[in-house]
Amino acid sequence: MSAELINSVISQGQQLATHSWEYGTFAEALLEWYNPNASVYSNTFPDAIPVLQVDQTRSLSYVKPHISTNSDTLVDGDGAAGDPASLGVSAILIGQTDPDYLSAAERQVNHLLNDVPRYSNGAISHRESVAELWADFIYMAPPTLAYWALQTKDVNLLSTAIQQCVLYRDVLGVPASAKSAAGLFHHIIGPQSQDLGIWSTGNGWAAGGMARVYATAKKSQFAGDAKIKSGLTQIKDIIRAILDGAIALDAAEPKEPLLRNYLNDTTWFGELSGTTMLTATAYRMAQLEPSTFGKKYTSWADTKREAIIQKISSDGLLSPVINPLNWNDKTPATKSPEAQSFAVLMFAAYRDFSSKKAS
């Protein structure tokens, strides 16, 4: 990938992002790409939150105007409880030099923990009005809870961040004994927007979010705590089950280079958003835990990355992609803010994995 093409991917991502979770995800992608030493994946990630100059940090200068400092949530979630939390890591980083943003992050965390409905097992709802679990939530909220736990040196909150991932798996996860899609996640379970399909992007959101929580906790001062160690093993196994499920379904269709929009439904088109995020996650876990995520995972990720790159147009757009606002739309879309961010996350993950492998 040329630097010029990656810049085009980034430029398109910035133009396309218009919703709360798109701002948060794009900001995370910019941070991982331009400031890898400040990312939780950095080999030198400190136990304390890094102090960055906002005007010299593209991720933070991009996202700062989108963050509200006078509300219980960091941005209007349009009914979603989880999505505004996607800006939490950015708010905490900005808050190292501007206390208004740290206070805003604290209100966001408290809102999630104290105000948002809970599912019957204690999982925090992705929606404000009903208890409903979406796989997407795992990328938005648990990484922010984990990061706030570092900010406040709160081992119990770090454990909560991990356990929210496990509680989501307990509801959304397909049992290991299932004949189809074992280990993968249903998209949504609840009374409002239920979607029992095995949505590729939803599995990407879940696996990618858990990888961020895993990296945050593993590099924290609490990594040796018994609860944290046990939780890390749990989420590592959940991520591996998602990747194993995706790899198995992918292997069953050697003539289709991309994962399908609904992973176990061959009536759907091969789609870039979910494929790209799951590829990025495979590289991140191989970087974090090479003994568990070895050649099976990295060879698969290399093959997917090469297929993805071939689908990026000269102007930086990824297609075919699912319509991110209508995951049942069978017409392949040509623009997706999520896909653009996922590509940047994948490029960053591959670069960091390759540099660690070479060192």
Tab-separated table of C-alpha atoms in Angstrom:
chain	number	residue	atom	x	y	z
A	1	MET	CA	0.000	0.000	0.000
A	2	SER	CA	1.369	3.379	-1.006
A	3	ALA	CA	1.306	6.241	1.469
A	4	GLU	CA	-0.753	8.176	-1.075
A	5	LEU	CA	-3.478	5.535	-1.170
A	6	ILE	CA	-3.597	5.234	2.622
A	7	ASN	CA	-3.957	9.024	2.812
A	8	SER	CA	-6.888	8.752	0.393
A	9	VAL	CA	-8.519	6.062	2.566
A	10	ILE	CA	-8.136	8.381	5.567
A	11	SER	CA	-9.455	11.399	3.684
A	12	GLN	CA	-12.559	9.480	2.591
A	13	GLY	CA	-13.083	8.240	6.140
A	14	GLN	CA	-13.030	11.766	7.500
A	15	GLN	CA	-15.516	12.986	4.893
A	16	LEU	CA	-17.930	10.100	5.422
A	17	ALA	CA	-18.103	10.028	9.236
A	18	THR	CA	-21.313	11.728	10.446
A	19	HIS	CA	-22.546	9.622	13.405
A	20	SER	CA	-21.354	9.247	16.983
A	21	TRP	CA	-19.756	5.803	16.611
A	22	GLU	CA	-18.184	6.805	13.302
A	23	TYR	CA	-16.418	9.757	14.949
A	24	GLY	CA	-15.156	7.565	17.776
A	25	THR	CA	-13.970	4.742	15.543
A	26	PHE	CA	-12.258	7.074	13.087
A	27	ALA	CA	-10.491	8.844	15.956
A	28	GLU	CA	-9.229	5.485	17.252
A	29	ALA	CA	-8.029	4.590	13.747
A	30	LEU	CA	-6.160	7.892	13.427
A	31	LEU	CA	-4.539	7.384	16.840
A	32	GLU	CA	-3.358	3.870	16.003
A	33	TRP	CA	-2.044	4.968	12.610
A	34	TYR	CA	-0.352	8.301	13.408
A	35	ASN	CA	0.499	7.853	17.102
A	36	PRO	CA	1.191	4.146	17.600
A	37	ASN	CA	3.218	4.795	20.769
A	38	ALA	CA	0.121	6.325	22.384
A	39	SER	CA	-2.105	3.373	21.469
A	40	VAL	CA	-2.852	0.583	23.936
A	41	TYR	CA	-1.141	-1.751	21.451
A	42	SER	CA	2.221	-0.016	21.810
A	43	ASN	CA	5.030	-2.094	23.250
A	44	THR	CA	5.878	0.953	25.344
A	45	PHE	CA	2.300	1.798	26.383
A	46	PRO	CA	2.666	3.247	29.880
A	47	ASP	CA	0.505	2.394	32.829
A	48	ALA	CA	-0.366	6.084	33.009
A	49	ILE	CA	-2.425	7.713	30.269
A	50	PRO	CA	-0.111	9.350	27.696
A	51	VAL	CA	-0.024	13.147	27.585
A	52	LEU	CA	-0.396	14.364	23.990
A	53	GLN	CA	-0.587	17.887	22.625
A	54	VAL	CA	-4.057	18.024	21.098
A	55	ASP	CA	-3.207	20.440	18.286
A	56	GLN	CA	-0.278	18.227	17.263
A	57	THR	CA	-2.235	14.945	17.412
A	58	ARG	CA	-4.405	14.405	14.362
A	59	SER	CA	-6.777	12.016	16.099
A	60	LEU	CA	-7.503	14.386	18.956
A	61	SER	CA	-7.693	17.594	16.947
A	62	TYR	CA	-10.107	15.796	14.586
A	63	VAL	CA	-12.438	14.498	17.295
A	64	LYS	CA	-12.349	17.356	19.816
A	65	PRO	CA	-15.092	19.439	18.098
A	66	HIS	CA	-17.416	16.421	18.146
A	67	ILE	CA	-17.189	15.933	21.926
A	68	SER	CA	-19.724	17.595	24.215
A	69	THR	CA	-18.405	18.790	27.577
A	70	ASN	CA	-21.780	19.802	29.064
A	71	SER	CA	-23.767	16.569	28.869
A	72	ASP	CA	-23.985	13.139	30.486
A	73	THR	CA	-22.816	11.636	27.192
A	74	LEU	CA	-19.922	12.659	24.982
A	75	VAL	CA	-22.106	13.126	21.904
A	76	ASP	CA	-25.759	12.666	20.994
A	77	GLY	CA	-26.239	8.923	20.539
A	78	ASP	CA	-29.652	9.184	18.839
A	79	GLY	CA	-31.061	6.605	21.248
A	80	ALA	CA	-27.901	4.512	21.540
A	81	ALA	CA	-26.284	4.226	24.952
A	82	GLY	CA	-23.106	2.547	23.739
A	83	ASP	CA	-22.197	4.660	20.724
A	84	PRO	CA	-21.315	7.947	22.510
A	85	ALA	CA	-18.838	6.011	24.654
A	86	SER	CA	-16.798	5.350	21.494
A	87	LEU	CA	-15.337	8.837	22.018
A	88	GLY	CA	-14.279	8.004	25.582
A	89	VAL	CA	-10.631	7.167	24.967
A	90	SER	CA	-10.247	10.389	22.966
A	91	ALA	CA	-11.922	12.432	25.707
A	92	ILE	CA	-9.641	10.916	28.354
A	93	LEU	CA	-6.559	11.689	26.237
A	94	ILE	CA	-7.679	15.283	25.638
A	95	GLY	CA	-8.503	15.460	29.337
A	96	GLN	CA	-4.851	15.032	30.281
A	97	THR	CA	-4.379	18.680	29.283
A	98	ASP	CA	-7.980	19.989	29.479
A	99	PRO	CA	-9.916	19.028	32.623
A	100	ASP	CA	-13.309	19.755	31.033
A	101	TYR	CA	-12.837	16.717	28.813
A	102	LEU	CA	-11.791	14.512	31.710
A	103	SER	CA	-14.968	15.518	33.545
A	104	ALA	CA	-16.985	14.759	30.415
A	105	ALA	CA	-15.424	11.299	30.181
A	106	GLU	CA	-16.234	10.665	33.839
A	107	ARG	CA	-19.891	11.614	33.291
A	108	GLN	CA	-20.028	9.295	30.287
A	109	VAL	CA	-18.638	6.370	32.305
A	110	ASN	CA	-21.016	7.062	35.202
A	111	HIS	CA	-23.943	7.251	32.801
A	112	LEU	CA	-23.093	3.823	31.384
A	113	LEU	CA	-22.638	2.271	34.801
A	114	ASN	CA	-25.550	3.896	36.639
A	115	ASP	CA	-28.238	5.123	34.227
A	116	VAL	CA	-28.383	2.775	31.243
A	117	PRO	CA	-30.742	-0.252	31.401
A	118	ARG	CA	-29.235	-3.674	32.067
A	119	TYR	CA	-30.045	-6.996	30.478
A	120	SER	CA	-31.204	-9.743	32.851
A	121	ASN	CA	-27.608	-11.004	33.282
A	122	GLY	CA	-26.200	-7.553	34.094
A	123	ALA	CA	-24.910	-6.629	30.617
A	124	ILE	CA	-25.203	-2.885	29.969
A	125	SER	CA	-27.711	-2.179	27.194
A	126	HIS	CA	-26.636	-0.696	23.890
A	127	ARG	CA	-29.894	1.277	23.883
A	128	GLU	CA	-31.070	3.979	26.275
A	129	SER	CA	-34.772	3.041	26.311
A	130	VAL	CA	-34.741	-0.774	26.504
A	131	ALA	CA	-32.389	-3.553	27.588
A	132	GLU	CA	-31.013	-4.702	24.250
A	133	LEU	CA	-27.583	-6.096	23.416
A	134	TRP	CA	-25.818	-5.285	20.143
A	135	ALA	CA	-22.452	-6.794	19.212
A	136	ASP	CA	-21.396	-3.260	18.185
A	137	PHE	CA	-21.440	-2.166	21.850
A	138	ILE	CA	-18.274	-4.100	22.639
A	139	TYR	CA	-16.151	-1.787	20.475
A	140	MET	CA	-17.773	1.349	21.888
A	141	ALA	CA	-18.064	0.985	25.663
A	142	PRO	CA	-15.775	-1.619	27.276
A	143	PRO	CA	-12.562	-0.045	25.868
A	144	THR	CA	-13.608	3.274	27.436
A	145	LEU	CA	-14.447	1.621	30.768
A	146	ALA	CA	-11.034	-0.071	30.715
A	147	TYR	CA	-9.244	3.174	29.838
A	148	TRP	CA	-11.064	5.061	32.596
A	149	ALA	CA	-9.981	2.284	34.961
A	150	LEU	CA	-6.363	3.134	34.064
A	151	GLN	CA	-7.067	6.837	34.592
A	152	THR	CA	-8.549	6.204	38.047
A	153	LYS	CA	-6.385	3.189	38.951
A	154	ASP	CA	-9.541	1.173	39.614
A	155	VAL	CA	-9.036	-2.586	39.353
A	156	ASN	CA	-12.738	-3.261	39.941
A	157	LEU	CA	-13.742	-1.092	36.994
A	158	LEU	CA	-11.140	-2.828	34.819
A	159	SER	CA	-12.686	-6.136	35.843
A	160	THR	CA	-16.131	-4.725	34.962
A	161	ALA	CA	-14.906	-3.782	31.473
A	162	ILE	CA	-13.714	-7.341	30.929
A	163	GLN	CA	-16.829	-8.902	32.391
A	164	GLN	CA	-19.123	-6.803	30.196
A	165	CYS	CA	-17.479	-8.512	27.205
A	166	VAL	CA	-18.115	-11.912	28.797
A	167	LEU	CA	-21.733	-11.055	29.671
A	168	TYR	CA	-22.309	-10.005	26.056
A	169	ARG	CA	-20.849	-13.310	24.866
A	170	ASP	CA	-23.136	-15.193	27.229
A	171	VAL	CA	-26.155	-13.713	25.421
A	172	LEU	CA	-24.973	-13.135	21.849
A	173	GLY	CA	-22.476	-15.983	21.448
A	174	VAL	CA	-23.374	-19.066	19.428
A	175	PRO	CA	-22.633	-22.112	21.628
A	176	ALA	CA	-19.477	-24.085	20.846
A	177	SER	CA	-21.659	-27.159	20.311
A	178	ALA	CA	-23.740	-25.538	17.552
A	179	LYS	CA	-23.625	-27.091	14.090
A	180	SER	CA	-23.290	-23.713	12.378
A	181	ALA	CA	-21.391	-20.556	13.348
A	182	ALA	CA	-20.076	-21.935	16.670
A	183	GLY	CA	-18.231	-19.244	18.623
A	184	LEU	CA	-19.520	-16.381	16.501
A	185	PHE	CA	-21.920	-13.669	17.703
A	186	HIS	CA	-25.530	-12.940	16.832
A	187	HIS	CA	-25.950	-9.268	15.947
A	188	ILE	CA	-28.750	-8.052	18.274
A	189	ILE	CA	-30.860	-9.661	20.995
A	190	GLY	CA	-33.642	-7.640	22.603
A	191	PRO	CA	-37.184	-6.352	22.212
A	192	GLN	CA	-36.640	-3.529	19.718
A	193	SER	CA	-34.313	-4.410	16.820
A	194	GLN	CA	-33.568	-8.121	17.248
A	195	ASP	CA	-31.329	-9.602	14.542
A	196	LEU	CA	-30.197	-13.147	15.185
A	197	GLY	CA	-28.055	-13.178	12.054
A	198	ILE	CA	-24.298	-13.711	12.281
A	199	TRP	CA	-23.389	-10.257	10.982
A	200	SER	CA	-19.813	-9.992	9.808
A	201	THR	CA	-19.358	-6.387	10.928
A	202	GLY	CA	-20.930	-7.150	14.316
A	203	ASN	CA	-18.393	-9.900	14.870
A	204	GLY	CA	-15.680	-7.441	13.850
A	205	TRP	CA	-16.949	-4.870	16.345
A	206	ALA	CA	-17.011	-7.497	19.093
A	207	ALA	CA	-13.603	-9.020	18.419
A	208	GLY	CA	-11.954	-5.641	17.827
A	209	GLY	CA	-13.393	-4.157	21.007
A	210	MET	CA	-12.283	-7.111	23.087
A	211	ALA	CA	-8.768	-6.872	21.629
A	212	ARG	CA	-8.586	-3.257	22.839
A	213	VAL	CA	-9.789	-4.242	26.315
A	214	TYR	CA	-7.314	-7.120	26.334
A	215	ALA	CA	-4.383	-4.866	25.415
A	216	THR	CA	-5.398	-2.246	27.996
A	217	ALA	CA	-5.708	-4.748	30.834
A	218	LYS	CA	-2.648	-6.815	29.932
A	219	LYS	CA	-0.402	-3.744	30.001
A	220	SER	CA	-1.897	-2.275	33.156
A	221	GLN	CA	-0.521	-2.410	36.685
A	222	PHE	CA	-3.360	-4.827	37.464
A	223	ALA	CA	-2.334	-7.515	34.976
A	224	GLY	CA	-1.229	-9.789	37.820
A	225	ASP	CA	-4.499	-9.488	39.743
A	226	ALA	CA	-6.311	-12.853	39.912
A	227	LYS	CA	-9.621	-11.468	38.593
A	228	ILE	CA	-7.905	-9.673	35.737
A	229	LYS	CA	-5.777	-12.691	34.758
A	230	SER	CA	-8.828	-14.923	34.681
A	231	GLY	CA	-10.809	-12.316	32.696
A	232	LEU	CA	-7.995	-11.940	30.180
A	233	THR	CA	-8.048	-15.682	29.550
A	234	GLN	CA	-11.803	-15.520	29.017
A	235	ILE	CA	-11.745	-12.746	26.454
A	236	LYS	CA	-8.739	-14.216	24.667
A	237	ASP	CA	-10.740	-17.417	24.213
A	238	ILE	CA	-13.822	-15.493	23.026
A	239	ILE	CA	-11.784	-13.608	20.415
A	240	ARG	CA	-10.177	-16.840	19.266
A	241	ALA	CA	-13.613	-18.477	18.928
A	242	ILE	CA	-14.835	-15.600	16.744
A	243	LEU	CA	-11.775	-15.761	14.504
A	244	ASP	CA	-11.955	-19.564	14.323
A	245	GLY	CA	-15.602	-19.340	13.292
A	246	ALA	CA	-14.905	-16.769	10.591
A	247	ILE	CA	-11.873	-18.663	9.269
A	248	ALA	CA	-13.856	-21.917	9.075
A	249	LEU	CA	-16.715	-20.332	7.125
A	250	ASP	CA	-14.210	-18.566	4.876
A	251	ALA	CA	-12.387	-21.839	4.164
A	252	ALA	CA	-15.674	-23.450	3.103
A	253	GLU	CA	-15.852	-21.018	0.162
A	254	PRO	CA	-12.415	-20.878	-1.462
A	255	LYS	CA	-13.751	-19.006	-4.505
A	256	GLU	CA	-15.115	-16.092	-2.440
A	257	PRO	CA	-12.202	-13.905	-1.271
A	258	LEU	CA	-14.227	-11.903	1.269
A	259	LEU	CA	-16.338	-12.879	4.258
A	260	ARG	CA	-20.047	-12.645	3.560
A	261	ASN	CA	-22.128	-9.877	5.143
A	262	TYR	CA	-23.908	-12.552	7.160
A	263	LEU	CA	-21.106	-14.973	7.696
A	264	ASN	CA	-22.999	-18.256	7.390
A	265	ASP	CA	-25.453	-17.202	4.676
A	266	THR	CA	-24.151	-17.715	1.146
A	267	THR	CA	-27.010	-15.669	-0.360
A	268	TRP	CA	-25.160	-12.560	0.816
A	269	PHE	CA	-22.355	-10.814	-1.051
A	270	GLY	CA	-18.738	-10.896	0.081
A	271	GLU	CA	-18.264	-7.694	2.056
A	272	LEU	CA	-15.327	-5.536	3.073
A	273	SER	CA	-16.295	-3.959	6.412
A	274	GLY	CA	-16.483	-7.126	8.476
A	275	THR	CA	-13.642	-8.788	6.591
A	276	THR	CA	-11.353	-5.825	7.248
A	277	MET	CA	-12.088	-5.482	10.958
A	278	LEU	CA	-11.675	-9.197	11.628
A	279	THR	CA	-8.385	-9.120	9.701
A	280	ALA	CA	-7.177	-6.194	11.808
A	281	THR	CA	-8.103	-8.092	14.966
A	282	ALA	CA	-6.184	-11.193	13.855
A	283	TYR	CA	-3.024	-9.097	13.482
A	284	ARG	CA	-3.556	-7.384	16.848
A	285	MET	CA	-3.997	-10.656	18.692
A	286	ALA	CA	-0.975	-12.154	16.914
A	287	GLN	CA	1.002	-9.142	18.146
A	288	LEU	CA	-0.319	-9.505	21.706
A	289	GLU	CA	-0.349	-13.312	22.015
A	290	PRO	CA	1.791	-14.885	19.266
A	291	SER	CA	1.812	-18.304	20.917
A	292	THR	CA	-2.000	-18.511	20.720
A	293	PHE	CA	-2.573	-16.594	17.487
A	294	GLY	CA	0.091	-18.136	15.306
A	295	LYS	CA	0.445	-18.959	11.629
A	296	LYS	CA	-3.144	-20.145	11.179
A	297	TYR	CA	-4.316	-16.631	12.020
A	298	THR	CA	-1.577	-14.556	10.413
A	299	SER	CA	-1.614	-16.499	7.128
A	300	TRP	CA	-5.381	-16.046	6.965
A	301	ALA	CA	-5.025	-12.341	7.742
A	302	ASP	CA	-2.360	-11.937	5.045
A	303	THR	CA	-4.656	-13.531	2.463
A	304	LYS	CA	-7.600	-11.338	3.483
A	305	ARG	CA	-5.467	-8.185	3.565
A	306	GLU	CA	-4.299	-8.814	0.014
A	307	ALA	CA	-7.895	-9.371	-1.126
A	308	ILE	CA	-9.028	-6.189	0.652
A	309	ILE	CA	-6.308	-4.044	-0.901
A	310	GLN	CA	-7.419	-5.158	-4.360
A	311	LYS	CA	-10.899	-3.773	-3.567
A	312	ILE	CA	-9.719	-0.270	-2.643
A	313	SER	CA	-10.263	2.147	-5.513
A	314	SER	CA	-7.706	4.743	-6.535
A	315	ASP	CA	-9.711	7.413	-4.679
A	316	GLY	CA	-9.421	5.440	-1.439
A	317	LEU	CA	-12.936	4.026	-1.157
A	318	LEU	CA	-13.547	0.433	-0.090
A	319	SER	CA	-16.335	-1.453	-1.863
A	320	PRO	CA	-18.413	-3.610	-1.866
A	321	VAL	CA	-19.581	-2.750	1.634
A	322	ILE	CA	-22.810	-3.175	3.556
A	323	ASN	CA	-24.993	-0.116	4.017
A	324	PRO	CA	-24.005	0.638	7.646
A	325	LEU	CA	-27.474	2.026	8.417
A	326	ASN	CA	-29.338	-0.959	6.934
A	327	TRP	CA	-27.541	-4.252	7.412
A	328	ASN	CA	-30.362	-6.083	5.562
A	329	ASP	CA	-29.777	-4.136	2.328
A	330	LYS	CA	-28.756	-6.721	-0.257
A	331	THR	CA	-27.506	-4.077	-2.692
A	332	PRO	CA	-23.743	-3.737	-2.171
A	333	ALA	CA	-22.920	-0.182	-1.131
A	334	THR	CA	-19.934	1.790	-2.389
A	335	LYS	CA	-19.337	3.997	0.678
A	336	SER	CA	-19.063	3.148	4.368
A	337	PRO	CA	-17.447	5.271	7.091
A	338	GLU	CA	-16.890	2.107	9.130
A	339	ALA	CA	-15.075	0.346	6.310
A	340	GLN	CA	-12.724	3.303	5.868
A	341	SER	CA	-11.853	3.303	9.578
A	342	PHE	CA	-11.468	-0.470	9.617
A	343	ALA	CA	-8.980	-0.264	6.752
A	344	VAL	CA	-6.847	2.237	8.689
A	345	LEU	CA	-7.049	-0.011	11.755
A	346	MET	CA	-5.950	-2.953	9.618
A	347	PHE	CA	-3.002	-1.077	8.106
A	348	ALA	CA	-1.885	0.010	11.588
A	349	ALA	CA	-2.284	-3.508	12.966
A	350	TYR	CA	-0.333	-5.056	10.096
A	351	ARG	CA	2.466	-2.478	10.387
A	352	ASP	CA	2.781	-2.995	14.146
A	353	PHE	CA	2.615	-6.788	13.863
A	354	SER	CA	5.247	-6.784	11.085
A	355	SER	CA	7.592	-4.475	12.989
A	356	LYS	CA	7.354	-6.646	16.115
A	357	LYS	CA	7.993	-9.769	14.052
A	358	ALA	CA	11.062	-8.148	12.475
A	359	SER	CA	12.498	-6.926	15.776
